[in-house]
Short mmCIF file of C-alpha atoms in Angstrom, two decimals:
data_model
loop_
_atom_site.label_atom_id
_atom_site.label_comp_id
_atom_site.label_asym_id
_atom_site.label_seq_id
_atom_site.Cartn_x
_atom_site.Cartn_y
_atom_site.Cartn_z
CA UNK A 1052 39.76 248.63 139.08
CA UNK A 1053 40.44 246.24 136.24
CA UNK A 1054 40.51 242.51 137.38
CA UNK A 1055 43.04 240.43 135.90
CA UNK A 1056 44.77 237.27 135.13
CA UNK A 1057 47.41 237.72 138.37
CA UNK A 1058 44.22 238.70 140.46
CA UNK A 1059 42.20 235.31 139.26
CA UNK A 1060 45.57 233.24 140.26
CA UNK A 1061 46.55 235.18 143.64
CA UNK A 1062 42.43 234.27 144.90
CA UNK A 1063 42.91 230.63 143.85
CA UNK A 1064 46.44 230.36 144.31
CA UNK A 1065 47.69 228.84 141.85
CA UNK A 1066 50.02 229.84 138.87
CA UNK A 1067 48.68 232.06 136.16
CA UNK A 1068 49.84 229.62 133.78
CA UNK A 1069 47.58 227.11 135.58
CA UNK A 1070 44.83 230.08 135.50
CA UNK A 1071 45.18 230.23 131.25
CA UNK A 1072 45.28 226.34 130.86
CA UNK A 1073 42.09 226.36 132.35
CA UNK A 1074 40.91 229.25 130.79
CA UNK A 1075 41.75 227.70 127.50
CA UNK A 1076 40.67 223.87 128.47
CA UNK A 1077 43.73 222.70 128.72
CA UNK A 1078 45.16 219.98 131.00
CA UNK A 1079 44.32 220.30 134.92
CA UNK A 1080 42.56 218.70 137.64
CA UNK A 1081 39.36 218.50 137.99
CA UNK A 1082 39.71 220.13 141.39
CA UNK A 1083 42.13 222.80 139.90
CA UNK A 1084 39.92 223.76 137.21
CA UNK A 1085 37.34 224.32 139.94
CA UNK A 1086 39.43 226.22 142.29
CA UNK A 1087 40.20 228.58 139.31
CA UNK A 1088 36.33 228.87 138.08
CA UNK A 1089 35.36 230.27 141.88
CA UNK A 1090 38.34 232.68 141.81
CA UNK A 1091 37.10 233.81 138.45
CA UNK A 1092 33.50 234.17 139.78
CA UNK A 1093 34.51 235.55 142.96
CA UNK A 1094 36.68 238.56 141.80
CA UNK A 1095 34.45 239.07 138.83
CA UNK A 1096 37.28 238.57 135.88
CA UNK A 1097 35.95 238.96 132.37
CA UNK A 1098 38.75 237.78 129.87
CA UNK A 1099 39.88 239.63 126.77
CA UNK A 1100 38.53 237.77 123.80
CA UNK A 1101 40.27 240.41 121.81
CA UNK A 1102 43.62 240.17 123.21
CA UNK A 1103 43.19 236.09 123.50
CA UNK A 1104 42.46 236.31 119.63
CA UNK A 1105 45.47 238.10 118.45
CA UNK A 1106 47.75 235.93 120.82
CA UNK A 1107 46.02 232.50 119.53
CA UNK A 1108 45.57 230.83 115.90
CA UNK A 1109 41.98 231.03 116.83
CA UNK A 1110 39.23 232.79 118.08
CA UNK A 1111 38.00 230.10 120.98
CA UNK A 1112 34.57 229.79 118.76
CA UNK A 1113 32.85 227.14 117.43
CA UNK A 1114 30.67 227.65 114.61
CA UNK A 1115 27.58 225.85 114.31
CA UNK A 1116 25.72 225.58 110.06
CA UNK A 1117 22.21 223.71 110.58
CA UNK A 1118 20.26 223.14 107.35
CA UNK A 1119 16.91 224.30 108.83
CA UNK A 1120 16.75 225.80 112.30
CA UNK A 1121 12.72 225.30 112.27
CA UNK A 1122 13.59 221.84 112.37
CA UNK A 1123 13.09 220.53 116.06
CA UNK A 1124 15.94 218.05 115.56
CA UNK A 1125 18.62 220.83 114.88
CA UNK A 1126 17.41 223.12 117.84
CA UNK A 1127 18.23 220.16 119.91
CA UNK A 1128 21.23 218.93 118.37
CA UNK A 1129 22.03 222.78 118.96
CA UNK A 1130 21.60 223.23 122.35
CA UNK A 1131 23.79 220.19 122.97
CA UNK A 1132 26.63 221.70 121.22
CA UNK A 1133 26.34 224.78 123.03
CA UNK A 1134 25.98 223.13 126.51
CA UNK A 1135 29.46 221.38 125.40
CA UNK A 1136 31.28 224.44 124.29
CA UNK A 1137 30.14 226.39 127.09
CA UNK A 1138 31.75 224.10 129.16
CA UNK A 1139 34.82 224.37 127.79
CA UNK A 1140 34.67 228.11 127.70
CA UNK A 1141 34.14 228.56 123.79
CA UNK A 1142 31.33 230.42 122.44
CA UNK A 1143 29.13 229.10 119.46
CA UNK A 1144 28.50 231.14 115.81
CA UNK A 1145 25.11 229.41 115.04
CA UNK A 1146 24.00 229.70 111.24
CA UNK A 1147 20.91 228.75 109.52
CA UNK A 1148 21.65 227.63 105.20
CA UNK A 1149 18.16 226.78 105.12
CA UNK A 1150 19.19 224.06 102.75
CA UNK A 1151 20.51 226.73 100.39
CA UNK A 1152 24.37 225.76 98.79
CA UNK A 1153 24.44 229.83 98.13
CA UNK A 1154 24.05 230.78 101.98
CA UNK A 1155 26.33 227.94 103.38
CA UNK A 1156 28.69 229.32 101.08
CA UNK A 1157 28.72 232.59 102.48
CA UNK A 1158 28.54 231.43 106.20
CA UNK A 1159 31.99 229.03 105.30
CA UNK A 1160 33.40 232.41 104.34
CA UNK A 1161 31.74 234.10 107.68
CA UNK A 1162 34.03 231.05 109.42
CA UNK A 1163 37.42 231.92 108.45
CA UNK A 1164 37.05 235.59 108.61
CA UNK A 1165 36.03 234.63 112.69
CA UNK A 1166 38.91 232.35 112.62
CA UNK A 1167 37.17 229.70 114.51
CA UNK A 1168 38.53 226.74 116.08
CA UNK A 1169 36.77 224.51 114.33
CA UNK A 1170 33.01 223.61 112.57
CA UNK A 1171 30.23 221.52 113.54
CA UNK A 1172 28.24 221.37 110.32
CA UNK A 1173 24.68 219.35 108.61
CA UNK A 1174 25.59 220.31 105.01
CA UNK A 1175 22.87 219.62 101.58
CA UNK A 1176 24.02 217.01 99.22
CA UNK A 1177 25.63 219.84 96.72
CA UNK A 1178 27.96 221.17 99.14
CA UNK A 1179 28.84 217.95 100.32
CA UNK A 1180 29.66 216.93 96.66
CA UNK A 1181 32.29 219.62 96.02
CA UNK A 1182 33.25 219.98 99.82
CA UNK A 1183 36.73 218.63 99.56
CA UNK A 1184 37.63 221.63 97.09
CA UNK A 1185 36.58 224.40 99.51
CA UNK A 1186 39.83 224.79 101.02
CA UNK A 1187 38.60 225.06 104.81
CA UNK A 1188 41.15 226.01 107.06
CA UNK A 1189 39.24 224.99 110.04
CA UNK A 1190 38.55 221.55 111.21
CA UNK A 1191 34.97 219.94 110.27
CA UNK A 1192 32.68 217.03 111.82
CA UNK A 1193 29.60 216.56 110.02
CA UNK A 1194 26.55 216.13 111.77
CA UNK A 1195 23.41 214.11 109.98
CA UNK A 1196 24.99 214.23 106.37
CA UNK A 1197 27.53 211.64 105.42
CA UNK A 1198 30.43 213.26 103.59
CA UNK A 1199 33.15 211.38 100.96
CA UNK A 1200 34.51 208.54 103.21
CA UNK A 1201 37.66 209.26 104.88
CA UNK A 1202 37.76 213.38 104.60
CA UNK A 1203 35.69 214.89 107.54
CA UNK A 1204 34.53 213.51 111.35
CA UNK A 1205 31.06 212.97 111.60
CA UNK A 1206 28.24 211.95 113.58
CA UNK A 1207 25.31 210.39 112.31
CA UNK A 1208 21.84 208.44 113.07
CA UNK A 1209 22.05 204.45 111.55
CA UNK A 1210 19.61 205.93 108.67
CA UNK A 1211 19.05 203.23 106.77
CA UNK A 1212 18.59 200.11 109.44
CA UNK A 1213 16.35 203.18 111.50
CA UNK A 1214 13.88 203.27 108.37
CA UNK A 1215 14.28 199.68 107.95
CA UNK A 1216 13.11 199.11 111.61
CA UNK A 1217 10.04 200.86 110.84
CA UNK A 1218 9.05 199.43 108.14
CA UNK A 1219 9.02 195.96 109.86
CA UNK A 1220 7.33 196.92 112.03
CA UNK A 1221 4.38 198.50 109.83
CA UNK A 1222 4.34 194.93 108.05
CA UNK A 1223 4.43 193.10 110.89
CA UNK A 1224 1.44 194.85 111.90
CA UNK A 1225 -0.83 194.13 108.95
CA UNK A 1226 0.01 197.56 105.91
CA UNK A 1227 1.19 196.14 102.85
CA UNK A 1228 1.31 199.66 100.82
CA UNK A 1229 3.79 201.55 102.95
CA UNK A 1230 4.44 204.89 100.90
CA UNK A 1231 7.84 207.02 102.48
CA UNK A 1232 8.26 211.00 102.33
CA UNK A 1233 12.00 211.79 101.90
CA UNK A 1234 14.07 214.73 101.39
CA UNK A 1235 15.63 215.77 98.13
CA UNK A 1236 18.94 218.46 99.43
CA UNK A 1237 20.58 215.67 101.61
CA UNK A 1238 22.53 212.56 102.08
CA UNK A 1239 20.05 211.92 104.78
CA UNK A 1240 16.87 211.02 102.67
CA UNK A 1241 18.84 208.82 100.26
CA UNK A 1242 20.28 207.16 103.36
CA UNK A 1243 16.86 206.31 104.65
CA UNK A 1244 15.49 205.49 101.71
CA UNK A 1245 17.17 202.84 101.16
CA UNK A 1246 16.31 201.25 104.15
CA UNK A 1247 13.11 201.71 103.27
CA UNK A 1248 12.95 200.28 100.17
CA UNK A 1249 15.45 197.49 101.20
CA UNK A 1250 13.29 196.32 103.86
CA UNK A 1251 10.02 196.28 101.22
CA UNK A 1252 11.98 194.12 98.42
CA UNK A 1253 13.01 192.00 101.16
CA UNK A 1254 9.30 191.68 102.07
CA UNK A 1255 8.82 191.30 98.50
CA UNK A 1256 6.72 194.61 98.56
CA UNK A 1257 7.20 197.36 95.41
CA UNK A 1258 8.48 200.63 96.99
CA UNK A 1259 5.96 203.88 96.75
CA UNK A 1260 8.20 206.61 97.58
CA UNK A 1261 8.20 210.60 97.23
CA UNK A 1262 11.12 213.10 97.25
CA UNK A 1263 9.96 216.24 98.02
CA UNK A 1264 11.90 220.12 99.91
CA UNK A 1265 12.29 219.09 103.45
CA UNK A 1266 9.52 221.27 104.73
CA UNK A 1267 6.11 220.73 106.74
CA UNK A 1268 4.24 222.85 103.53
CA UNK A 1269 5.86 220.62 100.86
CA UNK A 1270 4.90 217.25 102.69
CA UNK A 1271 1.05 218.42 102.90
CA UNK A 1272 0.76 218.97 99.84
CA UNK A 1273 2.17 216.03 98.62
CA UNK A 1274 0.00 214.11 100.69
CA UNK A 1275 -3.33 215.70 99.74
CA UNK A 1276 -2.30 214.91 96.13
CA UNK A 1277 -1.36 211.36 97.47
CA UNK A 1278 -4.16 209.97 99.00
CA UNK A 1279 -6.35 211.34 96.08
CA UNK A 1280 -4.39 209.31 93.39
CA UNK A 1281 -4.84 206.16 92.46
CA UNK A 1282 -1.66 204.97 94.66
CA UNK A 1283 -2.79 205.83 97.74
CA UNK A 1284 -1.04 204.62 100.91
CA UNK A 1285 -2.11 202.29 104.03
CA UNK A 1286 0.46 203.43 106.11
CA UNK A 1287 3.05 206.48 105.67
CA UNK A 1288 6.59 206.87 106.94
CA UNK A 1289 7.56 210.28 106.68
CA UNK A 1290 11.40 210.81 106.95
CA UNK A 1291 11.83 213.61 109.44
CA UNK A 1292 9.28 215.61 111.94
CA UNK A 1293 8.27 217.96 109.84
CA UNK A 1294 7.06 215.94 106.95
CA UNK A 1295 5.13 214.16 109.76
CA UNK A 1296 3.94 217.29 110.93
CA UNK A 1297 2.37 218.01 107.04
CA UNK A 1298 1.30 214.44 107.16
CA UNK A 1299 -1.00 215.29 110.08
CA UNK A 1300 -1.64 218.24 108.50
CA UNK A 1301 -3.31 217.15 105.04
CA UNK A 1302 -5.02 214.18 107.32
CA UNK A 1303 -7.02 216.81 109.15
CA UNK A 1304 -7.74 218.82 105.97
CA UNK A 1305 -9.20 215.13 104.31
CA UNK A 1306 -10.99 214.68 107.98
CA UNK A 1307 -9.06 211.25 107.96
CA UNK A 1308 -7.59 209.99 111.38
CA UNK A 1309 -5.09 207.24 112.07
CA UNK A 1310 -4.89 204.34 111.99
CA UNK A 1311 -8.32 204.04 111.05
CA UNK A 1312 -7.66 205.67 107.56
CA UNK A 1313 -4.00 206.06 107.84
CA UNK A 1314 -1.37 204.45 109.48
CA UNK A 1315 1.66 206.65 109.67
CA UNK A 1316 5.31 206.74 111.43
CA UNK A 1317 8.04 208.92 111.11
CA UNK A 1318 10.96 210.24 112.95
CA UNK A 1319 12.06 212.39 115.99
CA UNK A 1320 10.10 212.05 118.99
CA UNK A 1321 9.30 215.96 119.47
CA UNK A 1322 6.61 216.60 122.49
CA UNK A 1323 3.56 217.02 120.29
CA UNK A 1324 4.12 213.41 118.45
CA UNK A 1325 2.65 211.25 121.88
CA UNK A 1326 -0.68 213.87 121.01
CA UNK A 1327 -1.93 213.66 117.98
CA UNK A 1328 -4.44 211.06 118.00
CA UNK A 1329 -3.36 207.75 119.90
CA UNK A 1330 -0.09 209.14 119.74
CA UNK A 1331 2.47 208.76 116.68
CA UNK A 1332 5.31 205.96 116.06
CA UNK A 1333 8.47 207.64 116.05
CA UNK A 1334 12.13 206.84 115.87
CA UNK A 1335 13.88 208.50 118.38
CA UNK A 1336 16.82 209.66 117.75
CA UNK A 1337 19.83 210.69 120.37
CA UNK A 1338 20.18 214.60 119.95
CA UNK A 1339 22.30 214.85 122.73
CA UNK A 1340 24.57 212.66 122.18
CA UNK A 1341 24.70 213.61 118.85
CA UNK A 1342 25.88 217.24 119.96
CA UNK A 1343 28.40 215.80 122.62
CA UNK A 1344 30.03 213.43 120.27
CA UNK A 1345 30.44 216.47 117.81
CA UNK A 1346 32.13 218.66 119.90
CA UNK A 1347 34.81 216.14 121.49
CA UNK A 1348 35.39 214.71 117.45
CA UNK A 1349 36.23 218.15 117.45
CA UNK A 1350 38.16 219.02 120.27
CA UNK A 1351 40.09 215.64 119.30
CA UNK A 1352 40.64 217.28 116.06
CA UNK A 1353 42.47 220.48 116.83
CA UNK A 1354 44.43 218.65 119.13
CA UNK A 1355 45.69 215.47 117.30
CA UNK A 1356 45.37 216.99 113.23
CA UNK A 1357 46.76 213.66 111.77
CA UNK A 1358 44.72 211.52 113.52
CA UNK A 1359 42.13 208.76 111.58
CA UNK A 1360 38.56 210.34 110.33
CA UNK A 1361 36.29 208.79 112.57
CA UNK A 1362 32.57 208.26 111.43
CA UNK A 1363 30.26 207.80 114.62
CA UNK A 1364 26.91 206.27 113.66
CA UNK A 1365 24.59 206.17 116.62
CA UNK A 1366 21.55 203.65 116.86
CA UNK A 1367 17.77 205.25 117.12
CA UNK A 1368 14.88 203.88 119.19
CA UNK A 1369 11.81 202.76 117.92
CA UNK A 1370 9.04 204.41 120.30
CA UNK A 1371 5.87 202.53 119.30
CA UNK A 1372 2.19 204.71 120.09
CA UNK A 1373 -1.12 203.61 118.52
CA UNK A 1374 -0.64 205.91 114.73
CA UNK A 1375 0.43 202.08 113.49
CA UNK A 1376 -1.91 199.65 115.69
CA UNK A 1377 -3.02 196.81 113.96
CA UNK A 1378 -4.21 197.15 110.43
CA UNK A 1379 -8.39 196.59 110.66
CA UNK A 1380 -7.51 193.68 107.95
CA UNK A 1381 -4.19 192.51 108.82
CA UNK A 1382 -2.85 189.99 106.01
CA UNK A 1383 -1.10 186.84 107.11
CA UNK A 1384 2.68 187.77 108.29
#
């Protein structure tokens, strides 16, 4: 026999009104909205997206565009959102551009023919610059990528004083030619780059930078070009964890190790980062609360439209291993 609605209310008894508020995370108590979930597990109900669709502007979906899925800092951003929206009882339409303008376009079209409630999205720079033409029906918060001020939500890392901070802290310990590996699709690389190179005029230090596809592959090979040029690096500061991952990479094919040959920092503090070597300096950044404070921009969204943009910029955290120790002839600071 077919479980339903009236079924799920009778076994908690409450209201089937109260039963579809929580259903659809609306208002309740905290110990209503439990009642209801155990009635719902305990007489098995499985509710009809189908029917919930065609009776709602929306589909109870969010969708979810990361730029490059093999990217450890998306996967975790990622899970976050989907912890949050299964929460709430909304399912998540994950899509990878692969920092291709020509695939988020089609996955912005994928969006409105689901009819989602709303999209959590890490855009490149070109869709970002013609973003407030698209027409999205749907509401938006960016994650990682700053958008035109004053258009979309949006959560994002302090980029530029996070670069900065590492930079400093390279000086401070002795590297005077500190070269930085950035990305060339996003708002993201600019960002940090100019903390970077604001931190080196302010040290009164030339900048040595390279923009380069935001790929492990790309970064080795810019790197084994690098340190056989005549403007080769003390100390690297590679932008995200997969240039670091191509800066280790291109170290081992030169048999170089850090610091000894190399100093080198970078950003997200994945697993493997504390061991390589004596362990790499990393900024840490706060993927979960990155996802969380998506999803409730979000949720604020649908429900107050006219509401301010809000930009959320979250602090990272310098995690300091022995890839940057002491430079073996450390200058006067």
């Amino acid at each position: 026999m077919t479980v339903g609605i009236k079924d799920v209310a009778r076994a908690a008894g409450v209201s089937v009104a109260t039963v579809s508020r929580v259903l659809g995370s609306g208002p309740v108590s905290e110990a209503l909205r439990k009642r209801v979930e155990e009635a719902v597990r305990a007489t098995g109900y499985r509710p009809n997206l189908s029917a919930r669709r065609l009776r709602s502007q929306h589909s109870q979906t969010i969708g979810l565009v990361v730029s490059d899925i093999r990217n450890p800092f998306f996967t975790a951003v990622g899970r976050a959102v989907e912890e949050e929206a299964y929460r709430a009882g909304m399912r998540v339409i994950l899509c990878n551009s692969d920092e291709n303008p020509e695939r988020e376009r089609l996955y912005l079209g994928l969006m409105q023919e689901e009819r989602i409630t709303g999209l959590i999205f890490a855009p490149t720079r070109a869709t970002l610059e013609r973003i407030d033409g698209l027409g999205l029906d749907f509401p938006v918060v960016l994650i990682d990528r700053s958008g035109p001020p004053g258009l979309h939500d949006s959560v994002v890392l302090d980029n530029a004083q996070a670069a900065a901070a590492l930079v400093e802290h390279l000086f401070v310990r002795g590297y005077r030619r500190i070269g930085g590996l950035f990305g060339n699709t996003s708002t993201t690389g600019i960002e940090r780059h100019e903390g970077y190179r604001g931190a080196l005029a302010a040290r009164g230090l030339p900048a040595n930078a390279r923009f380069i596809p935001p790929n492990a592959d790309a970064a080795e090979e810019a790197v084994m070009r690098w340190l056989a040029g005549p403007e080769r690096p003390d100390a690297i500061m590679a932008s995200n964890s997969l240039f670091l991952m191509g800066v280790i990479k291109a170290m081992r094919r030169l048999g170089l190790s850090t610091p000894g040959d190399l100093a080198v920092a970078g950003f997200d503090n994945e697993p493997w980062t504390e061991l390589v070597g004596p362990g790499l300096t990393v900024v840490e950044q706060p993927v979960d609360e990155i996802g969380r404070a998506a999803v409730s921009l979000l949720f604020e969204r649908v429900e107050a439209p006219q509401r301010p943009v809000r930009k959320v910029v979250l602090p990272g955290r310098c995690v300091l291993r022995g890839s940057t120790a002491v430079a073996a002839v450390a200058p006067a600071v």
